[in-house]
Structures are given as structure tokens and as C-alpha cells.
Amino acid sequence: MATKVNFFDKNLVIYRELSNVLGLGLLISVFCIGFGAWFLKSMPDEIFPRVFGMLFITIGILVLIGLPKYYGKMKNKSGAIIFEADVKGISEGSPLNTLENNYSWNSIEKIILASKHVEKGLDSDGASHSWNLMFIFLNKKTNNNIGLIQRSKKQISISPKGHDFITIQLPKNSLIDIREKLASLSNNQIEIFVCKRFEFHYGKDIEAVAP
């Protein structure tokens, strides 16, 4: 789903259209319930398929029940907010996830806004490509106690050189404006770059920026 950005005097908000997020949530719910019911119908006497089917049905029902609550929380906002920045720092979260992860500016080492991201794994023969991403690298001094569970909940990844980072999907053609606003809100405390290409190569521990 495409993202949009709103610039205000004291903050910046990146969001997705609320109707699109609710539609996706409804599709996920219907799929989970239907998939679980198919498992129960296909193999009614098998214990594992029954447990597996009930799990999917439960997930689908929970998502469906949570949609009205999520709409009530978000209806007066710009949309389904996935990122917000102000003079205190940033907060980020996924659509349909009411849990926000907050970071002060002094807990961030640098930010890279890339038009294109190329990622190569240990096997250099293949590569994945993505576009319009913000990479927020966390300061090791203030984020050195991140456990596996917390890392999973906050969706914190590790770069080829061992740095912790999170990513945010950005609106197309807004990278420079977002960079200027982030620099203003952070009072130029951290380095913020805009680049055409940002490459990860895990097999060679490479993090390369192409201006």
C-alpha cells in the first residue's frame, strides 16, 4: 500500500489511507477464517490439522473484532499512521498494530532515505530490490540491551556491519522534503542522508551508499 506524508509546524506524519488498511484487515480476516475452516473440513479427524485450522480461525476472528476499535482510534487522524516525528524524537508502528515504538533523537545514530534499496544475502547470486525506504540506525550506546523478543516485537533488523536499524516505507518523490523536516525537528543532532541507491551485501559485510 502506498504511503503519504503530512508536514505540520511541530511534527511530520507518514501514513497509509485508513480505508485501504481496513480493507486489507478485512481480507486477512476472511482469508484466515476461510483457510482454517477448510483445514477443519478437509481433515476433521486429524488432531494437528484441527489445531492448525482453529488457530487460523482464531486469528481471523481477533483481527475482525479489532477493526472497529482500530477505526475508532484512527478516524480523527491523518490516516493509519506508521511514522511520526517531533522535537522529542520518533515513533513508528505497523497498521493494525496499536503498539507504538518510541525513540528519542539521542537514541538514533543516523538516518538514510533511499530511493532504491538492494539487498544481497550470503549467496551473492540473488538480490532483492525495494524502493523509497527510510533506514533509521539506532545508537548502540542507548540501545545495547535489545533482546530477541524485543527485537522481534519492534522489528529491529541487523545490517551487514552489525548495526541495529528499522525501516519505514516512504512516499515517492518526498525524500528531500522529509529529510529537511527531520533535520529541523532533530535540530541537526544526527546525520540524515538522501541517496539514490543503498546496498546491503551480507556475504561481504558491505553497506554502500550511492549519492
PDB file of C-alpha atoms in Angstrom:
ATOM      1  CA  MET A   1       0.000   0.000   0.000  1.00  0.00           C
ATOM      2  CA  ALA A   2       1.221   3.470  -0.860  1.00  0.00           C
ATOM      3  CA  THR A   3       2.185   5.888   1.900  1.00  0.00           C
ATOM      4  CA  LYS A   4       1.524   9.616   2.204  1.00  0.00           C
ATOM      5  CA  VAL A   5       3.116  12.385   4.263  1.00  0.00           C
ATOM      6  CA  ASN A   6       1.785  15.437   6.090  1.00  0.00           C
ATOM      7  CA  PHE A   7       4.036  18.257   7.249  1.00  0.00           C
ATOM      8  CA  PHE A   8       2.985  20.296  10.273  1.00  0.00           C
ATOM      9  CA  ASP A   9       4.737  23.055  12.217  1.00  0.00           C
ATOM     10  CA  LYS A  10       5.775  20.791  15.067  1.00  0.00           C
ATOM     11  CA  ASN A  11       5.724  17.314  13.564  1.00  0.00           C
ATOM     12  CA  LEU A  12       5.784  15.112  10.493  1.00  0.00           C
ATOM     13  CA  VAL A  13       3.416  12.195   9.876  1.00  0.00           C
ATOM     14  CA  ILE A  14       3.715   9.335   7.384  1.00  0.00           C
ATOM     15  CA  TYR A  15       0.547   7.297   6.973  1.00  0.00           C
ATOM     16  CA  ARG A  16      -1.494   4.972   4.814  1.00  0.00           C
ATOM     17  CA  GLU A  17      -5.075   5.613   3.761  1.00  0.00           C
ATOM     18  CA  LEU A  18      -7.303   4.296   6.535  1.00  0.00           C
ATOM     19  CA  SER A  19      -9.804   2.735   4.092  1.00  0.00           C
ATOM     20  CA  ASN A  20      -7.024   0.726   2.439  1.00  0.00           C
ATOM     21  CA  VAL A  21      -5.732  -0.553   5.771  1.00  0.00           C
ATOM     22  CA  LEU A  22      -9.230  -1.545   6.944  1.00  0.00           C
ATOM     23  CA  GLY A  23      -9.851  -3.289   3.623  1.00  0.00           C
ATOM     24  CA  LEU A  24      -6.622  -5.237   3.974  1.00  0.00           C
ATOM     25  CA  GLY A  25      -7.524  -6.166   7.537  1.00  0.00           C
ATOM     26  CA  LEU A  26     -10.898  -7.461   6.371  1.00  0.00           C
ATOM     27  CA  LEU A  27      -9.267  -9.535   3.616  1.00  0.00           C
ATOM     28  CA  ILE A  28      -6.791 -11.011   6.109  1.00  0.00           C
ATOM     29  CA  SER A  29      -9.634 -11.884   8.467  1.00  0.00           C
ATOM     30  CA  VAL A  30     -11.726 -13.564   5.760  1.00  0.00           C
ATOM     31  CA  PHE A  31      -8.694 -15.471   4.460  1.00  0.00           C
ATOM     32  CA  CYS A  32      -7.704 -16.765   7.913  1.00  0.00           C
ATOM     33  CA  ILE A  33     -11.238 -17.863   8.779  1.00  0.00           C
ATOM     34  CA  GLY A  34     -11.769 -19.491   5.377  1.00  0.00           C
ATOM     35  CA  PHE A  35      -8.372 -21.197   5.404  1.00  0.00           C
ATOM     36  CA  GLY A  36      -8.914 -22.515   8.915  1.00  0.00           C
ATOM     37  CA  ALA A  37     -12.404 -23.784   8.060  1.00  0.00           C
ATOM     38  CA  TRP A  38     -11.010 -25.570   5.001  1.00  0.00           C
ATOM     39  CA  PHE A  39      -8.477 -27.377   7.191  1.00  0.00           C
ATOM     40  CA  LEU A  40     -11.177 -28.468   9.622  1.00  0.00           C
ATOM     41  CA  LYS A  41     -13.418 -29.690   6.816  1.00  0.00           C
ATOM     42  CA  SER A  42     -10.680 -31.461   4.858  1.00  0.00           C
ATOM     43  CA  MET A  43      -9.148 -33.385   7.765  1.00  0.00           C
ATOM     44  CA  PRO A  44     -11.697 -33.406  10.598  1.00  0.00           C
ATOM     45  CA  ASP A  45     -10.234 -36.472  12.351  1.00  0.00           C
ATOM     46  CA  GLU A  46      -6.598 -35.356  12.417  1.00  0.00           C
ATOM     47  CA  ILE A  47      -5.500 -33.562  15.593  1.00  0.00           C
ATOM     48  CA  PHE A  48      -2.745 -31.372  14.117  1.00  0.00           C
ATOM     49  CA  PRO A  49      -4.824 -30.027  11.190  1.00  0.00           C
ATOM     50  CA  ARG A  50      -7.689 -29.335  13.606  1.00  0.00           C
ATOM     51  CA  VAL A  51      -5.390 -27.317  15.905  1.00  0.00           C
ATOM     52  CA  PHE A  52      -3.861 -25.575  12.906  1.00  0.00           C
ATOM     53  CA  GLY A  53      -7.295 -24.751  11.498  1.00  0.00           C
ATOM     54  CA  MET A  54      -8.602 -23.441  14.812  1.00  0.00           C
ATOM     55  CA  LEU A  55      -5.521 -21.233  15.153  1.00  0.00           C
ATOM     56  CA  PHE A  56      -6.199 -19.562  11.805  1.00  0.00           C
ATOM     57  CA  ILE A  57      -9.883 -19.123  12.614  1.00  0.00           C
ATOM     58  CA  THR A  58      -8.989 -17.537  15.960  1.00  0.00           C
ATOM     59  CA  ILE A  59      -6.554 -15.127  14.322  1.00  0.00           C
ATOM     60  CA  GLY A  60      -9.167 -14.155  11.737  1.00  0.00           C
ATOM     61  CA  ILE A  61     -11.808 -13.521  14.389  1.00  0.00           C
ATOM     62  CA  LEU A  62      -9.419 -11.443  16.519  1.00  0.00           C
ATOM     63  CA  VAL A  63      -8.486  -9.279  13.523  1.00  0.00           C
ATOM     64  CA  LEU A  64     -12.162  -8.827  12.641  1.00  0.00           C
ATOM     65  CA  ILE A  65     -13.084  -7.870  16.214  1.00  0.00           C
ATOM     66  CA  GLY A  66     -10.176  -5.411  16.389  1.00  0.00           C
ATOM     67  CA  LEU A  67     -11.072  -3.481  13.216  1.00  0.00           C
ATOM     68  CA  PRO A  68     -13.839  -1.290  14.757  1.00  0.00           C
ATOM     69  CA  LYS A  69     -11.604  -0.420  17.710  1.00  0.00           C
ATOM     70  CA  TYR A  70      -8.753   0.450  15.366  1.00  0.00           C
ATOM     71  CA  TYR A  71     -11.062   2.612  13.241  1.00  0.00           C
ATOM     72  CA  GLY A  72     -12.294   4.454  16.335  1.00  0.00           C
ATOM     73  CA  LYS A  73      -8.722   5.237  17.326  1.00  0.00           C
ATOM     74  CA  MET A  74      -7.612   6.398  13.883  1.00  0.00           C
ATOM     75  CA  LYS A  75     -10.711   8.065  12.348  1.00  0.00           C
ATOM     76  CA  ASN A  76      -9.788  11.573  13.537  1.00  0.00           C
ATOM     77  CA  LYS A  77      -6.143  11.299  12.481  1.00  0.00           C
ATOM     78  CA  SER A  78      -4.483  11.728   9.099  1.00  0.00           C
ATOM     79  CA  GLY A  79      -4.878   8.010   8.426  1.00  0.00           C
ATOM     80  CA  ALA A  80      -3.249   4.800   9.559  1.00  0.00           C
ATOM     81  CA  ILE A  81      -0.070   6.359  10.947  1.00  0.00           C
ATOM     82  CA  ILE A  82       3.115   4.304  10.560  1.00  0.00           C
ATOM     83  CA  PHE A  83       5.651   7.006  11.482  1.00  0.00           C
ATOM     84  CA  GLU A  84       5.660  10.302  13.334  1.00  0.00           C
ATOM     85  CA  ALA A  85       8.482  12.666  14.255  1.00  0.00           C
ATOM     86  CA  ASP A  86       8.560  15.728  16.504  1.00  0.00           C
ATOM     87  CA  VAL A  87      11.149  17.632  18.545  1.00  0.00           C
ATOM     88  CA  LYS A  88      11.329  14.795  21.102  1.00  0.00           C
ATOM     89  CA  GLY A  89      12.077  12.001  18.642  1.00  0.00           C
ATOM     90  CA  ILE A  90      10.198   9.485  16.522  1.00  0.00           C
ATOM     91  CA  SER A  91       7.510   6.847  16.925  1.00  0.00           C
ATOM     92  CA  GLU A  92       6.710   4.061  14.500  1.00  0.00           C
ATOM     93  CA  GLY A  93       4.325   1.158  14.213  1.00  0.00           C
ATOM     94  CA  SER A  94       2.590  -1.057  11.688  1.00  0.00           C
ATOM     95  CA  PRO A  95      -1.019  -0.568  10.550  1.00  0.00           C
ATOM     96  CA  LEU A  96      -3.499  -2.557  12.682  1.00  0.00           C
ATOM     97  CA  ASN A  97      -0.845  -2.641  15.427  1.00  0.00           C
ATOM     98  CA  THR A  98      -1.742  -0.184  18.183  1.00  0.00           C
ATOM     99  CA  LEU A  99       1.670  -0.623  19.864  1.00  0.00           C
ATOM    100  CA  GLU A 100       3.988   2.285  19.091  1.00  0.00           C
ATOM    101  CA  ASN A 101       7.762   2.087  19.362  1.00  0.00           C
ATOM    102  CA  ASN A 102       9.304   5.365  20.510  1.00  0.00           C
ATOM    103  CA  TYR A 103      12.877   6.571  20.110  1.00  0.00           C
ATOM    104  CA  SER A 104      14.386   9.843  21.296  1.00  0.00           C
ATOM    105  CA  TRP A 105      16.729  11.686  18.941  1.00  0.00           C
ATOM    106  CA  ASN A 106      19.766  10.821  21.064  1.00  0.00           C
ATOM    107  CA  SER A 107      18.983   7.111  20.638  1.00  0.00           C
ATOM    108  CA  ILE A 108      19.358   7.418  16.850  1.00  0.00           C
ATOM    109  CA  GLU A 109      22.758   7.362  15.164  1.00  0.00           C
ATOM    110  CA  LYS A 110      21.827   8.283  11.591  1.00  0.00           C
ATOM    111  CA  ILE A 111      19.017   8.157   9.042  1.00  0.00           C
ATOM    112  CA  ILE A 112      19.294   7.233   5.362  1.00  0.00           C
ATOM    113  CA  LEU A 113      16.466   7.906   2.915  1.00  0.00           C
ATOM    114  CA  ALA A 114      16.987   5.760  -0.179  1.00  0.00           C
ATOM    115  CA  SER A 115      15.154   5.854  -3.493  1.00  0.00           C
ATOM    116  CA  LYS A 116      16.225   2.248  -4.086  1.00  0.00           C
ATOM    117  CA  HIS A 117      17.474  -0.480  -1.764  1.00  0.00           C
ATOM    118  CA  VAL A 118      19.329  -3.565  -2.941  1.00  0.00           C
ATOM    119  CA  GLU A 119      19.938  -6.425  -0.541  1.00  0.00           C
ATOM    120  CA  LYS A 120      22.174  -9.412  -1.186  1.00  0.00           C
ATOM    121  CA  GLY A 121      22.437 -12.326   1.201  1.00  0.00           C
ATOM    122  CA  LEU A 122      25.291 -14.710   1.859  1.00  0.00           C
ATOM    123  CA  ASP A 123      24.743 -16.068  -1.633  1.00  0.00           C
ATOM    124  CA  SER A 124      25.702 -13.205  -3.955  1.00  0.00           C
ATOM    125  CA  ASP A 125      23.851 -14.720  -6.932  1.00  0.00           C
ATOM    126  CA  GLY A 126      20.480 -13.312  -5.872  1.00  0.00           C
ATOM    127  CA  ALA A 127      19.305  -9.885  -4.723  1.00  0.00           C
ATOM    128  CA  SER A 128      16.067  -8.296  -3.532  1.00  0.00           C
ATOM    129  CA  HIS A 129      15.001  -4.791  -4.505  1.00  0.00           C
ATOM    130  CA  SER A 130      12.752  -2.259  -2.798  1.00  0.00           C
ATOM    131  CA  TRP A 131      12.060   1.425  -3.266  1.00  0.00           C
ATOM    132  CA  ASN A 132      11.556   4.575  -1.192  1.00  0.00           C
ATOM    133  CA  LEU A 133      12.695   3.420   2.227  1.00  0.00           C
ATOM    134  CA  MET A 134      13.941   5.217   5.326  1.00  0.00           C
ATOM    135  CA  PHE A 135      16.615   3.406   7.329  1.00  0.00           C
ATOM    136  CA  ILE A 136      16.842   4.522  10.955  1.00  0.00           C
ATOM    137  CA  PHE A 137      20.070   3.308  12.559  1.00  0.00           C
ATOM    138  CA  LEU A 138      19.923   3.061  16.334  1.00  0.00           C
ATOM    139  CA  ASN A 139      22.673   4.280  18.635  1.00  0.00           C
ATOM    140  CA  LYS A 140      24.452   1.309  20.224  1.00  0.00           C
ATOM    141  CA  LYS A 141      25.129   3.240  23.441  1.00  0.00           C
ATOM    142  CA  THR A 142      21.434   3.716  24.175  1.00  0.00           C
ATOM    143  CA  ASN A 143      20.096   0.518  22.593  1.00  0.00           C
ATOM    144  CA  ASN A 144      22.594  -2.081  23.759  1.00  0.00           C
ATOM    145  CA  ASN A 145      20.166  -4.241  25.752  1.00  0.00           C
ATOM    146  CA  ILE A 146      17.755  -5.267  22.997  1.00  0.00           C
ATOM    147  CA  GLY A 147      16.747  -8.914  23.472  1.00  0.00           C
ATOM    148  CA  LEU A 148      15.446 -11.309  20.849  1.00  0.00           C
ATOM    149  CA  ILE A 149      11.812 -10.936  21.897  1.00  0.00           C
ATOM    150  CA  GLN A 150      12.003  -7.146  21.985  1.00  0.00           C
ATOM    151  CA  ARG A 151      13.838  -7.143  18.661  1.00  0.00           C
ATOM    152  CA  SER A 152      11.056  -9.203  17.112  1.00  0.00           C
ATOM    153  CA  LYS A 153       8.266  -7.019  18.528  1.00  0.00           C
ATOM    154  CA  LYS A 154       9.940  -3.806  17.383  1.00  0.00           C
ATOM    155  CA  GLN A 155      11.007  -5.296  14.021  1.00  0.00           C
ATOM    156  CA  ILE A 156      14.634  -4.274  14.541  1.00  0.00           C
ATOM    157  CA  SER A 157      16.967  -5.716  11.917  1.00  0.00           C
ATOM    158  CA  ILE A 158      20.745  -6.039  11.825  1.00  0.00           C
ATOM    159  CA  SER A 159      22.793  -4.525   8.988  1.00  0.00           C
ATOM    160  CA  PRO A 160      25.773  -6.282   7.337  1.00  0.00           C
ATOM    161  CA  LYS A 161      28.124  -4.365   9.666  1.00  0.00           C
ATOM    162  CA  GLY A 162      26.151  -5.281  12.768  1.00  0.00           C
ATOM    163  CA  HIS A 163      24.137  -2.087  13.280  1.00  0.00           C
ATOM    164  CA  ASP A 164      20.549  -2.214  14.545  1.00  0.00           C
ATOM    165  CA  PHE A 165      18.039  -0.471  12.295  1.00  0.00           C
ATOM    166  CA  ILE A 166      14.360  -0.141  11.451  1.00  0.00           C
ATOM    167  CA  THR A 167      12.789   0.737   8.099  1.00  0.00           C
ATOM    168  CA  ILE A 168       9.853   2.941   7.120  1.00  0.00           C
ATOM    169  CA  GLN A 169       8.144   2.968   3.717  1.00  0.00           C
ATOM    170  CA  LEU A 170       8.247   6.477   2.241  1.00  0.00           C
ATOM    171  CA  PRO A 171       6.033   8.312  -0.252  1.00  0.00           C
ATOM    172  CA  LYS A 172       7.562   8.604  -3.703  1.00  0.00           C
ATOM    173  CA  ASN A 173       9.239  11.926  -4.583  1.00  0.00           C
ATOM    174  CA  SER A 174       9.121  13.225  -0.994  1.00  0.00           C
ATOM    175  CA  LEU A 175      12.538  12.140   0.283  1.00  0.00           C
ATOM    176  CA  ILE A 176      14.223  15.549   0.203  1.00  0.00           C
ATOM    177  CA  ASP A 177      11.306  17.321   1.886  1.00  0.00           C
ATOM    178  CA  ILE A 178      11.185  14.640   4.589  1.00  0.00           C
ATOM    179  CA  ARG A 179      14.926  14.946   5.106  1.00  0.00           C
ATOM    180  CA  GLU A 180      14.699  18.714   5.615  1.00  0.00           C
ATOM    181  CA  LYS A 181      11.828  18.381   8.083  1.00  0.00           C
ATOM    182  CA  LEU A 182      13.597  15.660  10.084  1.00  0.00           C
ATOM    183  CA  ALA A 183      16.749  17.767  10.240  1.00  0.00           C
ATOM    184  CA  SER A 184      14.722  20.704  11.565  1.00  0.00           C
ATOM    185  CA  LEU A 185      12.855  18.634  14.170  1.00  0.00           C
ATOM    186  CA  SER A 186      16.062  16.972  15.394  1.00  0.00           C
ATOM    187  CA  ASN A 187      17.851  20.330  15.480  1.00  0.00           C
ATOM    188  CA  ASN A 188      20.517  18.777  13.227  1.00  0.00           C
ATOM    189  CA  GLN A 189      21.605  16.447  16.032  1.00  0.00           C
ATOM    190  CA  ILE A 190      22.040  13.448  13.737  1.00  0.00           C
ATOM    191  CA  GLU A 191      23.265  12.768  10.209  1.00  0.00           C
ATOM    192  CA  ILE A 192      20.460  12.424   7.662  1.00  0.00           C
ATOM    193  CA  PHE A 193      21.257  11.419   4.087  1.00  0.00           C
ATOM    194  CA  VAL A 194      19.245  11.145   0.883  1.00  0.00           C
ATOM    195  CA  CYS A 195      20.617   8.732  -1.725  1.00  0.00           C
ATOM    196  CA  LYS A 196      19.564   7.131  -4.987  1.00  0.00           C
ATOM    197  CA  ARG A 197      20.751   3.643  -4.019  1.00  0.00           C
ATOM    198  CA  PHE A 198      21.569   1.953  -0.721  1.00  0.00           C
ATOM    199  CA  GLU A 199      23.023  -1.537  -0.861  1.00  0.00           C
ATOM    200  CA  PHE A 200      23.428  -4.292   1.733  1.00  0.00           C
ATOM    201  CA  HIS A 201      25.666  -7.254   0.981  1.00  0.00           C
ATOM    202  CA  TYR A 202      25.615  -9.643   3.920  1.00  0.00           C
ATOM    203  CA  GLY A 203      28.108 -12.000   2.298  1.00  0.00           C
ATOM    204  CA  LYS A 204      30.776  -9.282   2.188  1.00  0.00           C
ATOM    205  CA  ASP A 205      29.708  -7.066   5.143  1.00  0.00           C
ATOM    206  CA  ILE A 206      29.091  -4.177   2.736  1.00  0.00           C
ATOM    207  CA  GLU A 207      26.827  -1.163   3.290  1.00  0.00           C
ATOM    208  CA  ALA A 208      27.223   1.055   0.238  1.00  0.00           C
ATOM    209  CA  VAL A 209      25.568   4.412  -0.479  1.00  0.00           C
ATOM    210  CA  ALA A 210      25.315   5.831  -3.996  1.00  0.00           C
ATOM    211  CA  PRO A 211      24.532   9.588  -3.922  1.00  0.00           C
TER     212      PRO A 211
END
